[in-house]
Amino acid sequence: MQITIFCLPIFVAMVFQFIADYLKHRITAKSRHGTHSPFVYKLTDEVIYDFSTKKVYDDIEAQRKKLLHDDKLITVTDLGAGSHLNKNRTKKISQIAKNALKTPRLAQLIYRLAANQELNNIIELGTCLGITTAYLSKAQPAADVLTIEGCPATAAVAHQNFTALDLENVELQVGNFNDLLPKAISDAEKLDFVYIDGNHTKEATLNYFNWCLPKIHENSLLIFDDIYWSAGMKEAWSEIKNHPQVALTIDLFWIGLVYFKKGQAKEHFKIKF
């Protein structure tokens, strides 16, 4: 009981800070009409704000619906910063699907970002139950999709989802990100698309970013999830934006996009989403 009393004010403060950050973002962010970059205008108009329905979404969302009604219990291994919502190690699959999966709106945005350019390889750090992985796989059926998960139990559920959705281009690796990600980067000739939804701490996020840098190229896209998750994540996002190799960033509040286009003046954008 004493632990609960001690932790509750911290949790409430975190929630209020998150809400304050969101409101500030909504006030300061622009729509596509407020951007002066042709690249960002086109990306916002044709990709970020493309809310049209697509047939490819249907099967994945049907699989999500099954997860939301799955009350089987699994034992969760959390090697990262943990969850603001539920610290219990034994959880229902339906709880994880409700609290940890990316919303359809955000997962489908990640699909469109991946589908928007030619990719040979995709790395996802943080598989969870595999719904976002499925969107990445469907976005680039000819690309190699490597997804890394720290929790064996959630990875097992994700693997079942990949089978149910007939995903043939996905490799799932289970283990510590600090061991598996450097090897994956080393094995890649270059990095086309990396989605970081893993250990949400400043140190870990900056490590992942710095490990990727030797293999990035002009058309690489790095996506960082939960950039307002904590003070540490906000600091990590600020350092990433200011890195000399970064040419352009787009802050969508829920995720941050990092581009490395050469010959372009460094610019940072906040876009409403």
Coordinates of C-alpha atoms in Angstrom, one line a residue, residues 12-204:
V12 CA -0.4 11.7 -12.1
A13 CA 2.4 14.2 -12.6
M14 CA 3.5 12.3 -15.7
V15 CA 0.0 12.2 -17.1
F16 CA -0.5 15.9 -16.6
Q17 CA 2.9 16.6 -18.2
F18 CA 2.0 14.4 -21.2
I19 CA -1.3 16.3 -21.6
A20 CA 0.5 19.6 -21.4
D21 CA 3.0 18.5 -24.0
Y22 CA 0.2 17.4 -26.3
L23 CA -1.7 20.7 -26.0
K24 CA 1.4 22.7 -26.6
H25 CA 2.1 20.5 -29.7
R26 CA -1.4 21.1 -31.0
I27 CA -1.0 24.8 -30.6
T28 CA 2.4 25.1 -32.2
A29 CA 2.2 22.4 -34.9
K30 CA 1.2 23.2 -38.5
S31 CA -0.9 21.5 -41.2
R32 CA 0.6 20.9 -44.7
H33 CA -0.4 24.5 -45.6
G34 CA 2.0 25.9 -43.0
T35 CA 5.1 24.2 -44.3
H36 CA 7.6 25.9 -46.7
S37 CA 9.4 22.7 -47.7
P38 CA 8.1 21.1 -50.9
F39 CA 9.2 17.7 -49.6
V40 CA 7.4 18.0 -46.3
Y41 CA 4.3 19.5 -48.0
K42 CA 4.1 16.6 -50.4
L43 CA 4.7 14.0 -47.7
T44 CA 2.1 15.6 -45.5
D45 CA -0.5 15.9 -48.2
E46 CA 0.0 12.5 -49.9
V47 CA 1.1 10.3 -47.0
I48 CA 0.5 11.7 -43.5
Y49 CA -3.0 13.0 -44.3
D50 CA -4.0 10.1 -46.6
F51 CA -6.9 8.8 -44.4
S52 CA -8.6 6.9 -47.2
T53 CA -9.6 3.3 -46.5
K54 CA -7.3 0.6 -48.0
K55 CA -8.3 -3.0 -48.5
V56 CA -4.9 -4.1 -47.1
Y57 CA -5.9 -2.8 -43.7
D58 CA -8.9 -5.1 -43.3
D59 CA -7.2 -8.4 -42.5
I60 CA -4.7 -6.8 -40.1
E61 CA -7.5 -5.0 -38.2
A62 CA -9.5 -8.2 -38.1
Q63 CA -6.5 -9.8 -36.4
R64 CA -6.3 -6.9 -34.0
K65 CA -10.0 -7.5 -33.1
K66 CA -9.2 -11.1 -32.2
L67 CA -6.4 -10.0 -29.9
L68 CA -8.7 -7.5 -28.2
H69 CA -11.0 -10.4 -27.3
D70 CA -8.3 -12.8 -26.3
D71 CA -8.3 -13.3 -22.5
K72 CA -5.5 -15.8 -22.3
L73 CA -2.8 -14.9 -19.7
I74 CA 0.8 -14.6 -20.6
T75 CA 3.9 -13.7 -18.6
V76 CA 5.5 -10.5 -19.8
T77 CA 9.2 -10.0 -19.7
D78 CA 10.0 -6.2 -19.7
L79 CA 13.6 -5.4 -20.4
G80 CA 12.9 -1.7 -21.1
A81 CA 11.4 1.3 -19.4
G82 CA 8.2 -0.5 -18.6
S83 CA 4.6 0.6 -19.0
H84 CA 2.8 3.7 -17.6
L85 CA -0.4 1.7 -17.6
N86 CA 0.3 -1.8 -16.1
K87 CA 3.3 -3.0 -14.3
N88 CA 1.9 -6.5 -13.6
R89 CA 4.0 -9.3 -15.2
T90 CA 1.0 -11.6 -15.9
K91 CA -1.3 -9.9 -18.3
K92 CA -4.2 -10.8 -20.6
I93 CA -3.5 -10.6 -24.3
S94 CA -6.5 -8.4 -24.6
Q95 CA -5.0 -6.0 -22.1
I96 CA -1.7 -5.8 -24.0
A97 CA -3.7 -5.3 -27.3
K98 CA -5.7 -2.5 -25.7
N99 CA -2.8 -0.7 -24.0
A100 CA 0.4 -1.4 -26.0
L101 CA -0.6 -1.8 -29.7
K102 CA -0.4 1.2 -31.9
T103 CA -3.8 2.6 -32.8
P104 CA -5.1 1.8 -36.3
R105 CA -4.6 5.4 -37.2
L106 CA -1.0 5.4 -36.2
A107 CA -0.1 1.9 -37.4
Q108 CA -1.7 2.8 -40.8
L109 CA 0.4 5.9 -41.0
I110 CA 3.5 3.8 -40.5
Y111 CA 2.3 1.6 -43.3
R112 CA 2.0 4.6 -45.6
L113 CA 5.4 5.9 -44.7
A114 CA 6.9 2.5 -45.5
A115 CA 5.0 2.1 -48.7
N116 CA 6.0 5.6 -49.8
Q117 CA 9.5 4.8 -50.9
E118 CA 11.4 1.9 -52.3
L119 CA 12.9 -0.2 -49.5
N120 CA 15.1 -3.3 -49.4
N121 CA 15.1 -3.7 -45.7
I122 CA 13.1 -2.7 -42.7
I123 CA 14.1 -3.1 -39.0
E124 CA 11.5 -2.8 -36.2
L125 CA 12.6 -2.7 -32.6
G126 CA 9.8 -3.7 -30.4
T127 CA 7.4 -6.3 -32.0
C128 CA 4.8 -6.5 -29.2
L129 CA 2.0 -8.6 -30.7
G130 CA 3.0 -8.0 -34.3
I131 CA 0.3 -5.7 -35.6
T132 CA 2.6 -2.9 -36.7
T133 CA 5.0 -5.5 -38.1
A134 CA 2.2 -6.8 -40.2
Y135 CA 1.6 -3.3 -41.6
L136 CA 5.3 -3.0 -42.4
S137 CA 5.3 -6.4 -44.1
K138 CA 2.3 -5.5 -46.2
A139 CA 3.7 -2.1 -47.1
Q140 CA 6.8 -3.7 -48.7
P141 CA 6.2 -7.4 -49.6
A142 CA 9.5 -7.6 -51.4
A143 CA 11.6 -6.2 -48.6
D144 CA 13.2 -8.1 -45.7
V145 CA 11.5 -7.2 -42.5
L146 CA 13.4 -7.9 -39.3
T147 CA 11.5 -7.4 -36.1
I148 CA 13.1 -7.7 -32.6
E149 CA 11.2 -8.4 -29.4
G150 CA 12.5 -8.8 -25.9
C151 CA 9.6 -10.7 -24.4
P152 CA 9.3 -14.4 -25.5
A153 CA 5.6 -14.6 -24.6
T154 CA 4.5 -11.6 -26.7
A155 CA 6.8 -12.7 -29.5
A156 CA 5.1 -16.1 -29.5
V157 CA 1.7 -14.4 -30.0
A158 CA 3.2 -12.2 -32.7
H159 CA 4.5 -15.2 -34.5
Q160 CA 1.0 -16.7 -34.5
N161 CA -0.3 -13.5 -36.0
F162 CA 2.3 -13.6 -38.7
T163 CA 1.2 -17.1 -39.6
A164 CA -2.5 -16.1 -39.6
L165 CA -1.8 -13.2 -41.9
D166 CA 0.5 -15.2 -44.3
L167 CA 3.5 -12.9 -43.8
E168 CA 6.4 -14.5 -45.6
N169 CA 9.0 -11.7 -45.5
V170 CA 9.2 -11.3 -41.7
E171 CA 12.0 -12.6 -39.5
L172 CA 11.3 -12.4 -35.8
Q173 CA 14.3 -12.4 -33.3
V174 CA 13.8 -12.6 -29.6
G175 CA 16.3 -11.3 -27.1
N176 CA 17.9 -8.2 -25.6
F177 CA 17.9 -5.2 -28.0
N178 CA 21.5 -4.4 -27.0
D179 CA 22.7 -7.7 -28.3
L180 CA 20.5 -8.2 -31.4
L181 CA 20.2 -4.7 -32.9
P182 CA 24.0 -4.1 -33.3
K183 CA 24.3 -7.4 -35.1
A184 CA 21.4 -6.7 -37.4
I185 CA 22.9 -3.3 -38.3
S186 CA 26.3 -4.9 -38.9
D187 CA 24.8 -7.6 -41.2
A188 CA 22.9 -4.9 -43.3
E189 CA 24.7 -3.3 -46.2
K190 CA 22.6 -0.2 -45.5
L191 CA 19.6 0.8 -43.5
D192 CA 16.5 1.9 -45.5
F193 CA 13.8 2.1 -42.8
V194 CA 14.2 1.6 -39.0
Y195 CA 11.2 1.9 -36.6
I196 CA 12.4 2.2 -33.0
D197 CA 9.6 1.3 -30.5
G198 CA 11.8 -0.3 -27.9
N199 CA 13.3 0.7 -24.6
H200 CA 12.0 4.2 -24.0
T201 CA 14.9 5.7 -22.1
K202 CA 17.2 8.5 -23.2
E203 CA 20.3 6.4 -23.1
A204 CA 18.9 3.5 -25.0

